[in-house]
Tab-separated table of C-alpha atoms in Angstrom:
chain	number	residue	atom	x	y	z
P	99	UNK	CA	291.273	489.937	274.476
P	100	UNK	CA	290.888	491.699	270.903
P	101	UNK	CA	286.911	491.942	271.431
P	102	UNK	CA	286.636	492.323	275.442
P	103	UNK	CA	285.147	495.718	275.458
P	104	UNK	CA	282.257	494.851	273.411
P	105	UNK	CA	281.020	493.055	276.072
P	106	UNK	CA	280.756	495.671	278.273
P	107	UNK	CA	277.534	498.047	277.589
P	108	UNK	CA	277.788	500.445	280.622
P	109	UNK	CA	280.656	502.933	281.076
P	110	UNK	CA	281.625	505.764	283.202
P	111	UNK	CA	280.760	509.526	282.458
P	112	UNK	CA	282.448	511.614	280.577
P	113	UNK	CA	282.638	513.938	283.381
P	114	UNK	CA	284.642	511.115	285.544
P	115	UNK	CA	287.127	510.479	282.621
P	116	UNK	CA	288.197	513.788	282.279
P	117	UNK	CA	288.505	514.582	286.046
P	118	UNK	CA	290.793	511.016	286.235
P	119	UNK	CA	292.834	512.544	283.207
P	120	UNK	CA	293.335	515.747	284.904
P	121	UNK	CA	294.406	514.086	287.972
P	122	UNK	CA	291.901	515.357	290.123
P	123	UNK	CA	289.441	512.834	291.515
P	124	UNK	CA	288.954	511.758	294.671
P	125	UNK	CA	291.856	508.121	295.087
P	126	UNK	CA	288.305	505.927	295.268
P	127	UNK	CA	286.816	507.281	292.041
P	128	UNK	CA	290.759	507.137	290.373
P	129	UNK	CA	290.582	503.758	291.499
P	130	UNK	CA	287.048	502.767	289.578
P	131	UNK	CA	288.253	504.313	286.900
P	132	UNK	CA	291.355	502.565	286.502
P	133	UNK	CA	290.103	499.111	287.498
P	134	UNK	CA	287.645	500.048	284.484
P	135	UNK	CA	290.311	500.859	282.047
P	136	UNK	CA	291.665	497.957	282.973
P	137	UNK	CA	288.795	496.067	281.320
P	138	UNK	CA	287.182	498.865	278.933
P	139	UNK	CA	289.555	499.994	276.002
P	140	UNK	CA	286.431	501.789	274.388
P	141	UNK	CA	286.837	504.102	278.345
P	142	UNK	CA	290.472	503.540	277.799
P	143	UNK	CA	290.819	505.362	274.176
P	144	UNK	CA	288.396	508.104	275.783
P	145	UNK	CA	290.975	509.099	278.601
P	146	UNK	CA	293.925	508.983	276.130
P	147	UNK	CA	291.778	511.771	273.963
P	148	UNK	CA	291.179	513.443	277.227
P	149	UNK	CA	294.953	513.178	278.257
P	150	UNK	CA	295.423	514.717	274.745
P	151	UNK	CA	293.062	518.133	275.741
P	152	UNK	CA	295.918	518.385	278.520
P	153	UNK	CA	298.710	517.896	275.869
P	154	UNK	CA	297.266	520.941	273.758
P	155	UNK	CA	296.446	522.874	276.898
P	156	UNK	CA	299.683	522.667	278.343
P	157	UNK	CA	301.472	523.706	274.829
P	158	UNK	CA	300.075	527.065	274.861
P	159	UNK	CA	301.947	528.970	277.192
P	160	UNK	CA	304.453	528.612	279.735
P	161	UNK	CA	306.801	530.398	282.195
P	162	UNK	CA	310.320	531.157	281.707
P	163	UNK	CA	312.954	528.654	283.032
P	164	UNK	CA	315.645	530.266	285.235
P	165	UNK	CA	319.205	530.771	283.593
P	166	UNK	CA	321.401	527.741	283.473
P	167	UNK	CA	318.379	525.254	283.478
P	168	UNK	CA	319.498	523.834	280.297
P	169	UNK	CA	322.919	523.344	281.433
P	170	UNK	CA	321.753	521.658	284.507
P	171	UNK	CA	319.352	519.307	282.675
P	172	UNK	CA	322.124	518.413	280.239
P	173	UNK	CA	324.576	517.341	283.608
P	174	UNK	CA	320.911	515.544	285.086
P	175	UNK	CA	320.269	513.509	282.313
P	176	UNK	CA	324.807	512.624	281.932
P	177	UNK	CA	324.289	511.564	285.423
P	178	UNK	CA	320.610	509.349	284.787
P	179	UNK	CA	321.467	505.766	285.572
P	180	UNK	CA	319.497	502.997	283.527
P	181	UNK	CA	315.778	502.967	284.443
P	182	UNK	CA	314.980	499.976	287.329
P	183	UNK	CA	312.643	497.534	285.899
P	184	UNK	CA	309.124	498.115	286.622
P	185	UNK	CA	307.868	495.027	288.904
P	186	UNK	CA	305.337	493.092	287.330
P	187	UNK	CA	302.287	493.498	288.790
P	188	UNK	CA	299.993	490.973	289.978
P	189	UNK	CA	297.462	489.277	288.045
P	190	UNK	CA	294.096	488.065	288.875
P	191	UNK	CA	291.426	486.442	286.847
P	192	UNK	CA	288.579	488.495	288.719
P	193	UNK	CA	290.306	491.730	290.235
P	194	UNK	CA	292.035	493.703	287.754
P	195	UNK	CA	295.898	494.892	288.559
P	196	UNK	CA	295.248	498.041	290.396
P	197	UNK	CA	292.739	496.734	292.690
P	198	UNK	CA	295.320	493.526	293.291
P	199	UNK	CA	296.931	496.322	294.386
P	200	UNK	CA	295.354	497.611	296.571
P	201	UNK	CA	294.212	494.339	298.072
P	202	UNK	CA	298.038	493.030	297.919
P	203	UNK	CA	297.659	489.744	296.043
P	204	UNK	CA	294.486	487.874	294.257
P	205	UNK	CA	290.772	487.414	295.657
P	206	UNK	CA	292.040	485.089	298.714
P	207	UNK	CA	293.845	488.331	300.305
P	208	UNK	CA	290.742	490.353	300.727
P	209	UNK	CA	289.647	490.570	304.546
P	210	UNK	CA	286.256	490.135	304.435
P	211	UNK	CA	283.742	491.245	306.634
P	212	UNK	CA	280.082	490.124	306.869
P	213	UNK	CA	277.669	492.831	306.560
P	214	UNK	CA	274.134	490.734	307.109
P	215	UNK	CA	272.398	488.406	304.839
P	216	UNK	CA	275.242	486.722	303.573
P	217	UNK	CA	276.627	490.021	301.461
P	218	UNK	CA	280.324	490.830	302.897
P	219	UNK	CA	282.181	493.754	302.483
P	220	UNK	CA	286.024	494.886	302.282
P	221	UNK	CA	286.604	498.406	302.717
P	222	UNK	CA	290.290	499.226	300.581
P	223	UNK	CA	292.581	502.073	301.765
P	224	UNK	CA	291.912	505.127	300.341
P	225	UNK	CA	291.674	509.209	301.183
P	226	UNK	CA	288.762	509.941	303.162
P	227	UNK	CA	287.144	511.650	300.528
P	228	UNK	CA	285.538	508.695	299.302
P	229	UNK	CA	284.977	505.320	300.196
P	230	UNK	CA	285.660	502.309	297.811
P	231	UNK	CA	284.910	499.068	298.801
P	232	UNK	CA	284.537	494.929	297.416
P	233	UNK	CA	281.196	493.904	297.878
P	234	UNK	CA	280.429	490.063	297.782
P	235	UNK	CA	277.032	489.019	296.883
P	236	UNK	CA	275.650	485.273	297.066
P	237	UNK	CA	274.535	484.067	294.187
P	238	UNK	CA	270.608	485.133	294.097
P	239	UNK	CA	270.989	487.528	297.251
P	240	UNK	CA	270.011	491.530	297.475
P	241	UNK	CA	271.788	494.350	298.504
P	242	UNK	CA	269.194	496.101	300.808
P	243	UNK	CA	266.762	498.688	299.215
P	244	UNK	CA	269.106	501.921	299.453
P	245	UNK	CA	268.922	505.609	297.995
P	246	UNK	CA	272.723	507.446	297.704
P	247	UNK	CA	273.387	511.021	299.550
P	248	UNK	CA	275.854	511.744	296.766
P	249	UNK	CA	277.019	509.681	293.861
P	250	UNK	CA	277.577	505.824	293.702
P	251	UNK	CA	279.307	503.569	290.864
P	252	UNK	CA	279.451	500.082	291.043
P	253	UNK	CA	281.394	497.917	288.898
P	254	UNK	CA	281.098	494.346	288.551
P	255	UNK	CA	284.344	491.750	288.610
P	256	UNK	CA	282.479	488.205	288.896
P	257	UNK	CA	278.758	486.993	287.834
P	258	UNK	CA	276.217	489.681	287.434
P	259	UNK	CA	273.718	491.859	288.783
P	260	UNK	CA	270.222	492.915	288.100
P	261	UNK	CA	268.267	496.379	289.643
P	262	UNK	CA	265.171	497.725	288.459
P	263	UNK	CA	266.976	499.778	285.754
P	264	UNK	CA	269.133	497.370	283.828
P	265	UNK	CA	271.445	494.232	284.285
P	266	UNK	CA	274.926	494.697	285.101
P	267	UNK	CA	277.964	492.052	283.959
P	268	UNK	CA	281.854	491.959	284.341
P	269	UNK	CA	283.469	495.405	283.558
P	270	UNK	CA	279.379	497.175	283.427
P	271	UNK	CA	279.426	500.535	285.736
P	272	UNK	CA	276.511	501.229	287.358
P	273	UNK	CA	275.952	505.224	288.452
P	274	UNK	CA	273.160	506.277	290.893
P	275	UNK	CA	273.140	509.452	292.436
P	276	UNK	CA	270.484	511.344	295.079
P	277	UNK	CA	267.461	510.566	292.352
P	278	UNK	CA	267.817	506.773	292.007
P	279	UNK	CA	266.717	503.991	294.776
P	280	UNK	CA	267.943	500.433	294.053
P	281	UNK	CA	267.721	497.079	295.403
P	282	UNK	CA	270.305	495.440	293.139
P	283	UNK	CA	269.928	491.778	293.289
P	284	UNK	CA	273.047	488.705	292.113
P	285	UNK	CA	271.976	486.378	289.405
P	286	UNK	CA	271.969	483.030	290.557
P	287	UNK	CA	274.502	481.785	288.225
P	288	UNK	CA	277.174	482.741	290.330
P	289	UNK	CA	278.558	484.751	293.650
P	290	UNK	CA	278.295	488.472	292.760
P	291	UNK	CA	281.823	490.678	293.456
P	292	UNK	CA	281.662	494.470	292.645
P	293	UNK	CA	283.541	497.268	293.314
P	294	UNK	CA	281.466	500.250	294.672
P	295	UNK	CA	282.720	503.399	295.282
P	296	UNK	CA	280.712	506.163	297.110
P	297	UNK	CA	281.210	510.216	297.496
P	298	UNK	CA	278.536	510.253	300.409
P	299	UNK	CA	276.996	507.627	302.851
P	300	UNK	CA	274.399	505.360	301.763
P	301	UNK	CA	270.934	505.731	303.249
P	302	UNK	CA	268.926	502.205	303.889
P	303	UNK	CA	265.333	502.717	303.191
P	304	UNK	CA	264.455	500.324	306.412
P	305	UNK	CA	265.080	500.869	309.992
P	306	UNK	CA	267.259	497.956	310.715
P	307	UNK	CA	269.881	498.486	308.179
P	308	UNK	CA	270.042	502.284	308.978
P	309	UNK	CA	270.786	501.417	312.631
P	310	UNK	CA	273.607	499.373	311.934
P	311	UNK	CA	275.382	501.728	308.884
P	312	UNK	CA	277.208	503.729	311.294
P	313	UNK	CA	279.235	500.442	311.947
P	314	UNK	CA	279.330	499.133	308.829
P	315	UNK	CA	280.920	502.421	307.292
P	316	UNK	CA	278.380	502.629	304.115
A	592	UNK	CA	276.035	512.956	276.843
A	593	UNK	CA	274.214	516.113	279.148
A	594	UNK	CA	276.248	518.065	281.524
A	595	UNK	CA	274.659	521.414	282.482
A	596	UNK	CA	277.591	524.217	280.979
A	597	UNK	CA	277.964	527.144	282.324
A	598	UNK	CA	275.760	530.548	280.898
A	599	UNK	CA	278.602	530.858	278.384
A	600	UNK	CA	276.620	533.564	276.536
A	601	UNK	CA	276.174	535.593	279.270
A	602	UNK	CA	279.360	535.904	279.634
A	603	UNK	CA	281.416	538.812	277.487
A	604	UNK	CA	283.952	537.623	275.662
A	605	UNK	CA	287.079	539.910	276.760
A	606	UNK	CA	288.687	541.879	274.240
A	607	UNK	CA	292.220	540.324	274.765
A	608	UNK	CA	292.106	536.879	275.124
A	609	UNK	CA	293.813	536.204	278.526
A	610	UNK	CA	293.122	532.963	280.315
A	611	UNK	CA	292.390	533.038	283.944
A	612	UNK	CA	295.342	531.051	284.094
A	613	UNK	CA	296.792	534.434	282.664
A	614	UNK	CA	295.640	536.640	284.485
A	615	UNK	CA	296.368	535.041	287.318
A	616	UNK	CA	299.681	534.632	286.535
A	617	UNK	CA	300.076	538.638	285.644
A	618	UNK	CA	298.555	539.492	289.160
A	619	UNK	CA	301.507	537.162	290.749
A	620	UNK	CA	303.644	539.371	288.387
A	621	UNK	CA	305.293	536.261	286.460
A	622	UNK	CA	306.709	536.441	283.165
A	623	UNK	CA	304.853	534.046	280.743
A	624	UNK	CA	306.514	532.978	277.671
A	625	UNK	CA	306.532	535.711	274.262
A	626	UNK	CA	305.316	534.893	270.985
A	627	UNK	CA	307.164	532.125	269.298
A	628	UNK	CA	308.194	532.235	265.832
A	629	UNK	CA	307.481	529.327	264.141
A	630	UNK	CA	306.614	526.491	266.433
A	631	UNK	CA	307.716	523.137	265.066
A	632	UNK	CA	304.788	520.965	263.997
A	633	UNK	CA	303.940	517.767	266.550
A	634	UNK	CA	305.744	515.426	263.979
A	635	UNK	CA	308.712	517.184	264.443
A	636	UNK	CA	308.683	516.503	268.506
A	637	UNK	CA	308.614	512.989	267.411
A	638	UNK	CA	311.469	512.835	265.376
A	639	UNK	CA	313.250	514.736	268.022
A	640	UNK	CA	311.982	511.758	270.698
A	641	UNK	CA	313.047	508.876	268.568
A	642	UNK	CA	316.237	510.512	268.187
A	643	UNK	CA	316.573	510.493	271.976
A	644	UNK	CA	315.178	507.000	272.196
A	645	UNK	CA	317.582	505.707	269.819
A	646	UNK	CA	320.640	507.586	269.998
A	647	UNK	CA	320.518	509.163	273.238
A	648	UNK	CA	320.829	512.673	271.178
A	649	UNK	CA	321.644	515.760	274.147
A	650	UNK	CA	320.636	518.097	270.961
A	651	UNK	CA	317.384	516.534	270.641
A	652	UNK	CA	316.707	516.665	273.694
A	653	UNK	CA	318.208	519.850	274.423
A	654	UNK	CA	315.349	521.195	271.772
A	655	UNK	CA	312.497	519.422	273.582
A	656	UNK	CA	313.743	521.339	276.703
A	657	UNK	CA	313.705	524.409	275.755
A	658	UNK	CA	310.171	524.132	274.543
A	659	UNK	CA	308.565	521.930	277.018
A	660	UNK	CA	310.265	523.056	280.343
A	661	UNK	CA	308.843	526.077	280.500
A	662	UNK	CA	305.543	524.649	279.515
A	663	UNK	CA	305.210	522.458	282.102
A	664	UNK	CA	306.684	525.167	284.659
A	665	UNK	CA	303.804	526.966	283.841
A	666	UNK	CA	301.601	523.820	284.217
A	667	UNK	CA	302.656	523.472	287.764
A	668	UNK	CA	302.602	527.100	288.742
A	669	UNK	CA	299.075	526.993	287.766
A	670	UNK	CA	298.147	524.044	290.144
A	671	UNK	CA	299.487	526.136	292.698
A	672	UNK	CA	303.256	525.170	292.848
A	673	UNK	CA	305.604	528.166	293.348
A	674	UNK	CA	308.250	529.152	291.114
A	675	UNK	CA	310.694	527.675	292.654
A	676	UNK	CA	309.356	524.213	293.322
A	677	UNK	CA	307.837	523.890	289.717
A	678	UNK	CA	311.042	525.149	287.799
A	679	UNK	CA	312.530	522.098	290.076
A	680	UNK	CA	309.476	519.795	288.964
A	681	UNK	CA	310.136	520.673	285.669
A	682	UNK	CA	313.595	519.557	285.368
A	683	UNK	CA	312.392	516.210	287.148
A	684	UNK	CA	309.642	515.942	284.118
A	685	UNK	CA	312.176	516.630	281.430
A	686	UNK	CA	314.681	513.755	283.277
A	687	UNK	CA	311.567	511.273	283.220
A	688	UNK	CA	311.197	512.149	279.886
A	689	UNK	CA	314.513	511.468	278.888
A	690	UNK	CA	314.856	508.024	280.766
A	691	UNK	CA	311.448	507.061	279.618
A	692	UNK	CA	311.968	507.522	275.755
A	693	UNK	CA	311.605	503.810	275.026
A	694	UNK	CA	307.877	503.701	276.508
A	695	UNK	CA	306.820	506.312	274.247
A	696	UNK	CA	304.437	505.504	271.846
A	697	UNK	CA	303.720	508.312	268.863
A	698	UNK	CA	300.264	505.982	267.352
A	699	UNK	CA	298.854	506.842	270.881
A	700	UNK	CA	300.130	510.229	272.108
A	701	UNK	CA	301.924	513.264	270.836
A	702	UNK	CA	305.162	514.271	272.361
A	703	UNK	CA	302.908	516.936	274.327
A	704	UNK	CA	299.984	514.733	275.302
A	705	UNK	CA	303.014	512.163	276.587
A	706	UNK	CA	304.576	515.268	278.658
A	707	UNK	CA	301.447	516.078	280.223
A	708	UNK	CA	301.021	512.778	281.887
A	709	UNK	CA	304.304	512.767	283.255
A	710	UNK	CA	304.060	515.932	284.571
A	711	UNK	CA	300.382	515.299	285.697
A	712	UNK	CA	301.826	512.367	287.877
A	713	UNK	CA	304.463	514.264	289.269
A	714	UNK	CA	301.898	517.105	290.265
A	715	UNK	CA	299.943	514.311	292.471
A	716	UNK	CA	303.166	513.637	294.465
A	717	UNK	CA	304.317	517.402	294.387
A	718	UNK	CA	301.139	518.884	296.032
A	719	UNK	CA	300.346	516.227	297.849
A	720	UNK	CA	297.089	515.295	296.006
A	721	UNK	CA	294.924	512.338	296.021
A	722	UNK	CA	296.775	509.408	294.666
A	723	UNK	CA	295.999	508.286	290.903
A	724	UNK	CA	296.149	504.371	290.599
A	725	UNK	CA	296.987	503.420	287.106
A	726	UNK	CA	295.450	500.741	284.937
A	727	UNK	CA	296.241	497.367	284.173
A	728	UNK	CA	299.095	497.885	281.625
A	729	UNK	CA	298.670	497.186	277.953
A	730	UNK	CA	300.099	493.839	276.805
A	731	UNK	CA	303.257	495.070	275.339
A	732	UNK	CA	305.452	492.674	272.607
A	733	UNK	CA	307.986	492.472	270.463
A	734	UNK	CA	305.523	493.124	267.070
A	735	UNK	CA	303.955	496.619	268.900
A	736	UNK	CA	306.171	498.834	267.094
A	737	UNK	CA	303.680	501.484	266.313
A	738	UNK	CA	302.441	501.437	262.628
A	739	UNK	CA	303.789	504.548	261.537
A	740	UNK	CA	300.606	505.575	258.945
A	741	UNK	CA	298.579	505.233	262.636
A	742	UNK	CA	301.526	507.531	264.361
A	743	UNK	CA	301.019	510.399	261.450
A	744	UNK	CA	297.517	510.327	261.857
A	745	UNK	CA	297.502	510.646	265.396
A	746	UNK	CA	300.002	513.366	265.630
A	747	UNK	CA	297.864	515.281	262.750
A	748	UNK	CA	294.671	514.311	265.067
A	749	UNK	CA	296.242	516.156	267.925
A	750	UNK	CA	296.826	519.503	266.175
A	751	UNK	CA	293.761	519.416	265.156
A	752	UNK	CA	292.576	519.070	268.616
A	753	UNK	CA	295.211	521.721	269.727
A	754	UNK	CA	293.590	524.536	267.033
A	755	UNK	CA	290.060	523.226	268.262
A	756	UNK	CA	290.960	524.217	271.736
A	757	UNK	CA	292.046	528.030	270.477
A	758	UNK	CA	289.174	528.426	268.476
A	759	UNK	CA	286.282	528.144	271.490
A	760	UNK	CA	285.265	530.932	273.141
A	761	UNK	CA	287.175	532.393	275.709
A	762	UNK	CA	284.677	531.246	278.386
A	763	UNK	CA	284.336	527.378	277.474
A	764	UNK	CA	288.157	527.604	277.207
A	765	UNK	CA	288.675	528.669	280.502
A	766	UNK	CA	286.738	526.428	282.049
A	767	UNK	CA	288.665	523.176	280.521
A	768	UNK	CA	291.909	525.198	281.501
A	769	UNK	CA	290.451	525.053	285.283
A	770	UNK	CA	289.333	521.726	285.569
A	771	UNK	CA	293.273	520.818	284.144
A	772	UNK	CA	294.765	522.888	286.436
A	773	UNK	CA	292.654	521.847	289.190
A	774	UNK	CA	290.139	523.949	290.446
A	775	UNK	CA	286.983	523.236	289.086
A	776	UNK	CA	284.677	520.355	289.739
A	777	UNK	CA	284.334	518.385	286.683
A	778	UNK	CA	280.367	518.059	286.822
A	779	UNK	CA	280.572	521.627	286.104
A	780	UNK	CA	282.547	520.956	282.824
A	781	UNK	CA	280.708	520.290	279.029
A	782	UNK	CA	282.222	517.095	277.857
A	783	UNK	CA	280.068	518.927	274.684
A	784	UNK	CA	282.583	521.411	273.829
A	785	UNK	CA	282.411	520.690	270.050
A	786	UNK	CA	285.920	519.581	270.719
A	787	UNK	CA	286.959	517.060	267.956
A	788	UNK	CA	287.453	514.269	270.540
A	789	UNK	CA	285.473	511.551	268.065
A	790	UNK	CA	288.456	511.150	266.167
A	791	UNK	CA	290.908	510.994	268.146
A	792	UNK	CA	289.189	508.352	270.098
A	793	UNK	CA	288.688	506.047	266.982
A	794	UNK	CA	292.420	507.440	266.115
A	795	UNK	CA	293.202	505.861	269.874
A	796	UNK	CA	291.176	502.909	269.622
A	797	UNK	CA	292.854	501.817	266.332
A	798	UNK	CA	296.477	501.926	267.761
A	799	UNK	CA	295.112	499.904	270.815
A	800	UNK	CA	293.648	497.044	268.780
A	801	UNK	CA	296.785	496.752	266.628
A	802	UNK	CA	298.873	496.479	270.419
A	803	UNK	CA	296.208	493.890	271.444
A	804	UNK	CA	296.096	491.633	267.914
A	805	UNK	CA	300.321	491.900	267.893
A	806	UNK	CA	299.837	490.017	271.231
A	807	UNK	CA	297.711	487.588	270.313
């Protein structure tokens, strides 16, 4: 466990960490960034410094409490029953605890759905602000050639992928935004799973695949 | 790392230094708090927290009251709560706080930093904001009693941080008040503030490493 993050070599922006420590991304982009946590302690430490800007923020100044507030605290906390255990949360060798979450159990409760060319897709409930998904990848297949209307991350859980920019293993983040085009393609050693989240609609270079996106919600 | 930051230079430092969040909260024609004499040090919110933790102490926690409830009253108002609702809020925070004192941990947060969360998560629900999944928890065992050289250091770390964050200019200040409080996209916001997060990361990192090799 001790030496997990080293294996990791891409991690998310600075600009997403503080925005999850703040409390004010968009539920997909909390979720990446938790699921990275998860695996990252090197993104991990970096939140609880950014957590730490809010503890020295929120020091400096206040507003007055209504009198009595003390007094009603004091008869809150007499009346506090013992904390209820926290339930233990699911584990997973490939999907870290908040995406078991979210999927409600381990890699055989996601619903699938095929998307072409083998590569299958399972869209996970969140606000409509952005869309995060599981993406399967056969071992060896592509993702079509696609640029990204706003910003994309892509995480991987199982095997590996490859683009024309870098390689990509368990716990790596891959960003693209409007300037990048990518045909990300699964090493053969094993089935690729990522989780990709996405502020704006993908947009398939080729006709064929930009026909069918309005169905596959991409 | 690159973010664009805003023209800060352009921008005239006022000659009182008022937030926005302070100004803001002048125009709604709220009180904010006076000028304290003498504010305890961070390791002093500790002691008061362990006391709580492990004698259920009403003074102790009486003291952390009266200096965080307001805080985090103002916290709220600032995300756009109303008095009412965040002076409420704020007594649910404090309660958390107080049934939650085992699960702090003063080698990876001041008493502050801890506060903040708590009342960051209870924001989400309150305004009816985008949920916030957390992360996989930390393995947590019998030998993770924090080291307490590790808890010192952090707590001196985070004053350090705090007197960082009152020394930048007005302008670069405001602008990491706003993205806390919520209204401010973060892509707008330097990561390169000058603020002394380095340490406190390594600071962060340490205290994590020690949890993970007590586990193994």
């Amino acid at each position: 466990m001790t030496s997990m993050e080293e294996t990791i070599h891409h991690h998310i922006g600075d600009d997403l960490l503080m925005g999850y420590s703040a409390g004010t991304l968009p539920e997909a982009f909390s979720l990446m960034v938790a699921a990275h946590l998860s695996l990252c302690d090197t993104c991990r430490a970096a939140v609880a410094a950014y957590d730490a800007v809010g503890g020295a923020l929120i020091e400096d100044d206040g507003v007055e409490m209504t009198e009595g507030s003390i007094e009603h605290a004091l008869a809150r906390i007499e009346l506090a029953s013992a904390p209820e255990p926290v339930p233990e949360r699911k584990r997973c060798a490939v999907l870290p605890a908040p995406l078991a979450d979210y999927v409600g159990g381990d890699l055989a409760s996601v619903k699938w759905r095929p998307v072409g060319m083998g590569v299958r897709q399972a869209i996970l409930p969140t606000s409509g602000k952005a869309t995060a998904r599981l993406l399967y990848i056969p071992a060896g297949a592509s993702v079509p050639d696609h640029g990204h209307g706003g910003r994309e991350l892509t995480m991987v859980l199982q095997g590996a992928f490859s683009d024309e920019i870098a390689s990509f293993a368990r716990g790596d983040v891959e960003t693209a935004d409007e300037s990048i085009v990518h045909t990300p393609i699964a090493d053969v050693g094993a089935d690729c799973i990522c989780l990709a989240v996405t502020d704006a609609p993908l947009r398939f270079r080729s006709l064929i695949p930009r026909l069918i996106q309005p169905f596959l919600k991409i | 790392m690159l973010i664009a930051l805003e023209p800060i230079d352009e921008t005239p430092a006022p000659l009182l230094a008022t937030g926005s969040a302070g100004r803001a909260m002048k125009k709604a024609g709220r009180r904010t708090l006076g000028k304290e004499e003498a504010t305890p040090d961070a390791g002093e919110w500790v002691r008061l927290m362990l006391r709580i933790r492990d004698e259920r102490d009403r003074a102790a926690f009486a003291a952390l009251f009266r200096h965080f409830a307001p805080r985090v009253k103002g916290f709220l108002m600032k995300s756009g709560a109303d008095a009412a609702l965040a002076e409420e809020c704020a007594q649910d925070v404090m309660t958390t706080l107080w049934n939650k004192a085992h699960l702090f941990d003063p080698s990876r947060a001041s008493v502050a930093t801890w506060i903040f969360t708590i009342a960051r998560n209870r924001r989400i629900d309150l305004l009816r904001r985008d949920r916030r999944p957390e992360p996989e928890d930390l393995p947590w065992g019998p030998e993770a009693e924090p080291d307490q050289e590790d808890a010192l250091a952090l707590q001196q770390e985070s004053e350090r941080l705090r007197a960082a964050l009152k020394a930048l200019p007005e302008a670069q200040r405001e602008l990491i008040e706003r993205a806390y409080w919520g209204d401010v996209s973060h892509s707008e916001i330097a990561a390169e503030t000058g603020l002394p997060l380095g340490t406190i990361k390594s600071r962060i990192r340490l205290a994590l490493d020690r949890l993970r090799h007590a586990m193994k």
